[in-house]
Amino acid sequence: MRSRGAVSVVALACAAVLGGPEPWAHAGLASWTTALPEAPAARAERRGVVILAVPVSPRVRIPGGRFLMGSSPVEMKLAQISCQTEILRDRCSEIAFLFRAEGQLHEVHLTPYDLDRSEVTVADFGRCVAAGRCARPGFEASDARFARPRLPVTHVSWEAASTYCAFAGGRLPTEAEWEFAARGPEGRRYPWGRVWNPHLANHGAFAPDPTDATDGFVGLAEVGSFPDGATPQGVLDLAGNAGEWVSDFYDIDGNGHGYSGAEETNPKGPATGGRHVVRGGSFREGPAFLRGAARGTTLLHQSPEVGFRCAYDVGAPPAPAPRLTRAK
């Protein structure tokens, strides 16, 4: 685990970014596709079982609305107490400024948008590289920790993430859009609810040894490995696994707050800045930093712990699906 004395909530442990040949140049996109796990329906067909497959959209419609963004003083204090129960313990008082950056609590209004159901994968990003639109990530093709096609792509800069989202017809989500998707109008603490559950996210043990395999993974997990940790709308992996770039610059005021406290509509954050916000925490983070309100940034241009997902502008919301009622 890296030092928390810096301004980052995501890992700063890596001093250098790995480089090397493109993994898709070695394996090829075709072999990546064929290497993906066999679909349950295909396995069932071989066993003589018929399953009606319902396609799952790679995007989730977030209907928009209003919510309270950020944290109250009480919630910030509870986050610090949560931090003190983790391995970092006494050092949590030294990084209280990280929690203050979640203030001030304020009302935000958002219009509807679509959001990727899961983080952008290595295979997804590989298609952009193959099309000549994206530069390869900064990991070595031989590094199995990062080169498997269903892992979230990491070692990508904010600029590279923005380029991919434009290639996919979208953009990086704003910090407000990301938080609303993670917390909902009811203000959930975690994507699944208010109570921490170590089995619902790929999390860390939190310094001095940040790896934690009690969730089944020492490092990155394939996207969608924690389906029970999804939001009620079905957005996956918003807590842990890979931290996620959002579009906003990271900034705090003279009181250490990230927000002015004023009511906002579709906010886009500061106009300028030296770093961008990272949301969601990573596989190295403890529960205090996997909350939907937790804010982070990184001094690294590319990080092995930071990936992204894309958002998409929409027009009128789609017609609601018919409600299913139980027969009485």
C-alpha atoms as one frame of an Amber mdcrd trajectory, in Angstrom:
protein
   0.000   0.000   0.000   1.249   3.452  -0.840   1.536   6.277   1.599  -1.663
   8.173   2.288   0.310  11.275   3.106  -0.094  12.379  -0.509  -3.359  13.644
  -1.932  -4.386  10.377  -3.538  -7.082   7.953  -2.522  -5.856   5.595  -5.213
  -2.526   3.824  -5.249   0.709   5.755  -5.575   2.830   2.692  -4.813   3.983
   2.171  -8.418   6.888   4.497  -9.126   7.041   3.626 -12.819   4.578   2.688
 -15.508   5.212  -0.549 -17.341   5.714  -0.456 -21.092   6.075  -3.049 -23.810
   4.585  -4.618 -26.901   0.866  -4.465 -27.447  -0.899  -7.557 -26.075  -3.315
  -7.514 -28.985  -0.357  -7.493 -31.393   0.811 -10.769 -29.863  -2.488 -12.540
 -29.332  -4.678 -10.808 -31.890  -8.243  -9.693 -31.339  -9.641 -12.925 -32.757
  -7.876 -15.076 -30.189  -8.964 -12.708 -27.437 -12.572 -13.133 -28.501 -12.387
 -16.902 -28.675 -10.672 -17.007 -25.297 -13.634 -15.434 -23.532 -15.562 -17.754
 -21.185 -18.282 -19.830 -22.804 -21.746 -18.421 -22.293 -24.022 -20.323 -19.875
 -26.569 -20.893 -22.646 -23.927 -22.554 -24.821 -22.846 -24.832 -21.984 -26.468
 -25.701 -21.280 -27.135 -26.511 -24.942 -24.327 -29.052 -24.920 -25.979 -30.682
 -21.910 -29.376 -30.794 -23.616 -30.864 -28.025 -21.471 -32.853 -25.252 -23.126
 -32.392 -21.760 -21.676 -34.145 -18.610 -22.857 -31.321 -16.082 -23.032 -32.213
 -12.465 -22.333 -29.521 -10.119 -23.691 -28.075  -7.760 -21.096 -27.431  -4.267
 -22.377 -23.834  -3.079 -21.946 -25.291   0.267 -20.854 -27.667   1.236 -18.073
 -30.126   4.124 -18.295 -29.778   6.393 -15.283 -33.094   8.271 -15.224 -31.745
  11.453 -13.712 -33.228  13.258 -10.757 -31.931  15.051  -7.718 -29.804  13.854
  -4.834 -27.570  15.121  -2.073 -23.976  14.948  -3.295 -21.025  14.772  -0.951
 -20.974  14.023   2.760 -22.252  15.683   5.901 -19.829  16.338   8.794 -21.303
  13.300  10.568 -20.755  11.056   7.544 -17.180  12.294   7.158 -16.506  11.496
  10.815 -18.010   8.021  10.418 -15.743   7.450   7.414 -12.711   8.359   9.497
 -13.840   5.976  12.247 -14.258   3.258   9.613 -10.730   3.989   8.419  -9.425
   3.576  11.974 -10.846   0.048  12.158  -8.784  -0.933   9.122  -5.092  -1.754
   9.101  -4.098   1.912   8.708  -5.593   2.733  12.133  -3.752   5.634  13.821
  -2.648   7.207  10.549  -6.266   7.984   9.659  -6.072  11.248  11.596  -3.221
  12.296   9.288  -5.403  11.900   6.213  -8.605  13.422   7.549  -8.300  15.966
   4.717  -9.312  13.208   2.314 -12.675  12.958   4.031 -13.090  16.750   4.289
 -12.844  16.857   0.487 -16.290  15.195   0.404 -17.892  18.350   1.808 -20.011
  20.289   1.500 -23.221  18.324   1.175 -25.355  19.943  -1.516 -28.306  19.241
  -3.796 -27.605  18.295  -7.409 -30.084  17.941 -10.280 -29.160  15.661 -13.196
 -30.813  14.957 -16.533 -30.958  11.326 -17.784 -27.845   9.658 -19.153 -26.569
   6.187 -19.966 -23.616   4.612 -18.179 -21.522   1.573 -19.022 -22.715  -1.368
 -16.966 -19.128  -2.362 -16.206 -15.664  -0.888 -16.475 -14.096  -0.775 -19.943
 -12.173  -4.010 -20.463  -8.797  -4.781 -21.989 -10.619  -6.326 -24.971 -12.834
  -3.249 -25.390  -9.824  -0.959 -25.380  -7.977  -3.286 -27.738 -10.592  -2.686
 -30.403  -9.932   1.045 -30.174  -6.190   0.425 -30.499  -6.754  -1.860 -33.490
  -8.834   0.883 -35.119  -5.935   3.301 -34.740  -7.850   5.628 -32.411  -6.242
   4.742 -29.076  -2.644   4.295 -27.957  -1.851   1.059 -26.195  -1.994   1.028
 -22.370   1.256   1.167 -20.434   1.459  -2.471 -19.395   3.591  -5.289 -20.740
   1.903  -7.869 -22.919   3.479 -10.603 -20.799   1.994  -9.217 -17.573  -1.000
 -11.484 -16.965  -2.222  -9.216 -14.156  -3.328  -6.633 -16.706  -3.485  -8.288
 -20.151  -6.457 -10.661 -19.744  -9.314  -9.534 -22.005 -12.066  -9.446 -19.348
 -10.068  -7.428 -16.832 -10.781  -3.714 -16.580  -8.189  -1.884 -18.632  -5.804
   0.116 -16.434  -2.517   1.962 -17.043  -4.515   4.428 -19.155  -4.290   8.180
 -18.741  -7.275  10.473 -18.350  -6.675  11.645 -21.916  -6.594   8.065 -23.230
  -9.806   7.259 -21.364 -11.473  10.320 -22.891 -10.300   9.270 -26.355 -11.753
   5.787 -25.935 -15.110   7.120 -24.745 -15.307   9.395 -27.792 -14.496   6.354
 -29.967 -17.384   4.512 -28.277 -19.773   7.411 -28.877 -19.691   8.726 -25.333
 -17.609  10.638 -22.818 -16.265  10.246 -19.333 -19.013  10.678 -16.715 -18.986
  13.784 -14.595 -18.217  13.317 -10.927 -21.865  14.046 -10.125 -23.114  11.467
 -12.640 -20.757   8.863 -11.227 -21.842   9.520  -7.637 -25.542   9.538  -8.499
 -25.191   6.153 -10.220 -23.377   4.759  -7.173 -25.631   6.241  -4.481 -29.008
   6.853  -6.074 -31.540   9.428  -4.884 -31.699   7.706  -1.497 -27.998   8.356
  -0.803 -26.683   4.806  -0.399 -23.298   4.563   1.286 -22.222   1.753  -1.051
 -23.627   0.777  -4.454 -25.707  -2.020  -2.887 -26.859  -0.230   0.272 -25.738
   1.409   3.504 -23.940  -1.527   5.143 -20.463  -2.689   4.141 -20.256  -6.292
   2.920 -16.749  -7.640   2.114 -18.204 -10.216  -0.284 -19.749  -7.646  -2.635
 -16.629  -5.863  -3.921 -13.002  -6.462  -4.857 -11.377  -4.567  -1.998  -8.037
  -4.332  -0.237  -6.709  -4.891   3.243  -5.315  -1.343   3.295  -1.605  -0.767
   4.121   0.987  -1.874   4.996   0.160  -4.943   2.885  -2.625  -3.784   0.589
  -3.429  -7.125  -1.014  -6.415  -9.003   0.356  -7.617 -12.309  -1.075 -10.564
 -12.765   1.288 -12.843 -11.508  -1.507 -11.380 -14.130  -3.862  -8.929 -11.829
  -5.653  -5.487 -10.532  -4.735  -5.464  -8.036  -7.608  -7.846  -6.999 -10.361
 -10.913  -9.156 -11.006 -12.729  -9.669 -14.284 -15.581  -7.206 -14.702 -18.856
  -8.430 -13.265 -17.229 -10.778 -10.751 -19.403  -9.322  -7.972 -22.939  -9.221
  -9.436 -24.537  -9.016  -5.990 -22.659  -5.761  -5.424 -24.439  -4.037  -8.311
 -26.625  -0.991  -7.873 -30.414  -1.486  -8.012 -30.207  -0.364 -11.658 -27.613
  -3.044 -12.423 -24.398  -1.007 -12.649 -21.457  -3.231 -11.685 -18.162  -2.687
  -9.868 -18.678   0.891  -8.715 -16.898  -0.033  -5.474 -13.377  -1.410  -5.699
 -11.648  -3.415  -8.433 -10.308  -0.480 -10.507 -10.641   3.152  -9.566 -12.334
   5.159 -12.310 -11.462   8.401 -14.022 -14.275  10.957 -14.227 -14.261  14.140
 -16.272 -13.903  16.656 -13.421 -10.707  18.315 -12.271  -9.855  17.676  -8.610
  -9.946  20.785  -6.454 -10.543  21.788  -2.832 -11.215  25.186  -1.283  -9.470
  26.902   1.611 -11.498  24.839   4.088 -10.520  21.591   2.403 -13.959  21.092
   0.857 -14.471  19.865  -2.676 -17.851  21.561  -3.114 -19.184  25.036  -2.393
 -22.454  23.761  -0.945 -24.569  25.568  -3.540 -27.358  23.792  -5.401 -26.247
  22.709  -8.892 -27.714  21.365 -12.130 -25.578  19.035 -14.271 -22.310  20.271
 -12.692 -19.054  19.703 -14.540 -16.584  20.673 -11.821 -13.781  23.265 -11.957
 -12.864  24.715 -15.358  -9.151  24.053 -14.846  -6.869  22.040 -12.610  -3.728
  19.983 -12.369  -5.276  16.585 -11.671  -8.546  14.797 -12.302 -10.869  13.033
  -9.895 -10.747   9.253  -9.484 -13.820   7.546  -8.043 -14.731   4.157  -6.610
 -11.518   3.041  -4.930  -9.555   0.017  -6.093  -8.671  -3.541  -5.149  -6.143
  -2.023  -2.708  -8.657   0.152  -0.844 -10.529  -0.508   2.381 -14.265   0.139
   2.820 -13.875   3.768   3.945 -12.555   4.582   0.479 -15.040   2.454  -1.463
 -18.025   4.570  -0.402 -20.008   6.281  -3.131 -19.097   9.721  -1.771 -15.343
   9.083  -1.440 -13.187  11.286  -3.661  -9.709  10.531  -4.903  -7.077  11.633
  -7.346  -3.654  10.402  -8.369  -0.298  11.972  -9.137   0.362   9.259 -11.702
  -0.343   9.896 -15.371  -1.173   6.197 -15.700  -1.894   3.908 -12.755  -2.165
   0.110 -12.523  -5.202   0.657 -10.301  -7.164   3.206 -12.340  -9.481   2.418
 -15.236 -12.743   3.999 -16.362 -16.228   3.575 -17.786 -18.102   5.842 -20.208
 -21.306   7.859 -20.044 -23.598   8.711 -22.959 -25.958  11.613 -23.528 -29.571
  10.637 -24.193 -32.767  12.337 -25.285 -36.100  11.503 -23.751 -36.040   8.552
 -21.351 -37.205   5.238 -22.850 -40.695   3.949 -22.137 -40.787   2.141 -18.793
 -40.760  -1.641 -18.870 -44.059  -3.300 -17.886 -44.318  -4.163 -14.218 -44.524
  -7.801 -13.261 -47.059  -8.593 -10.562 -47.394 -11.772  -8.599 -50.539 -13.793
  -9.170 -52.694 -13.916  -6.071
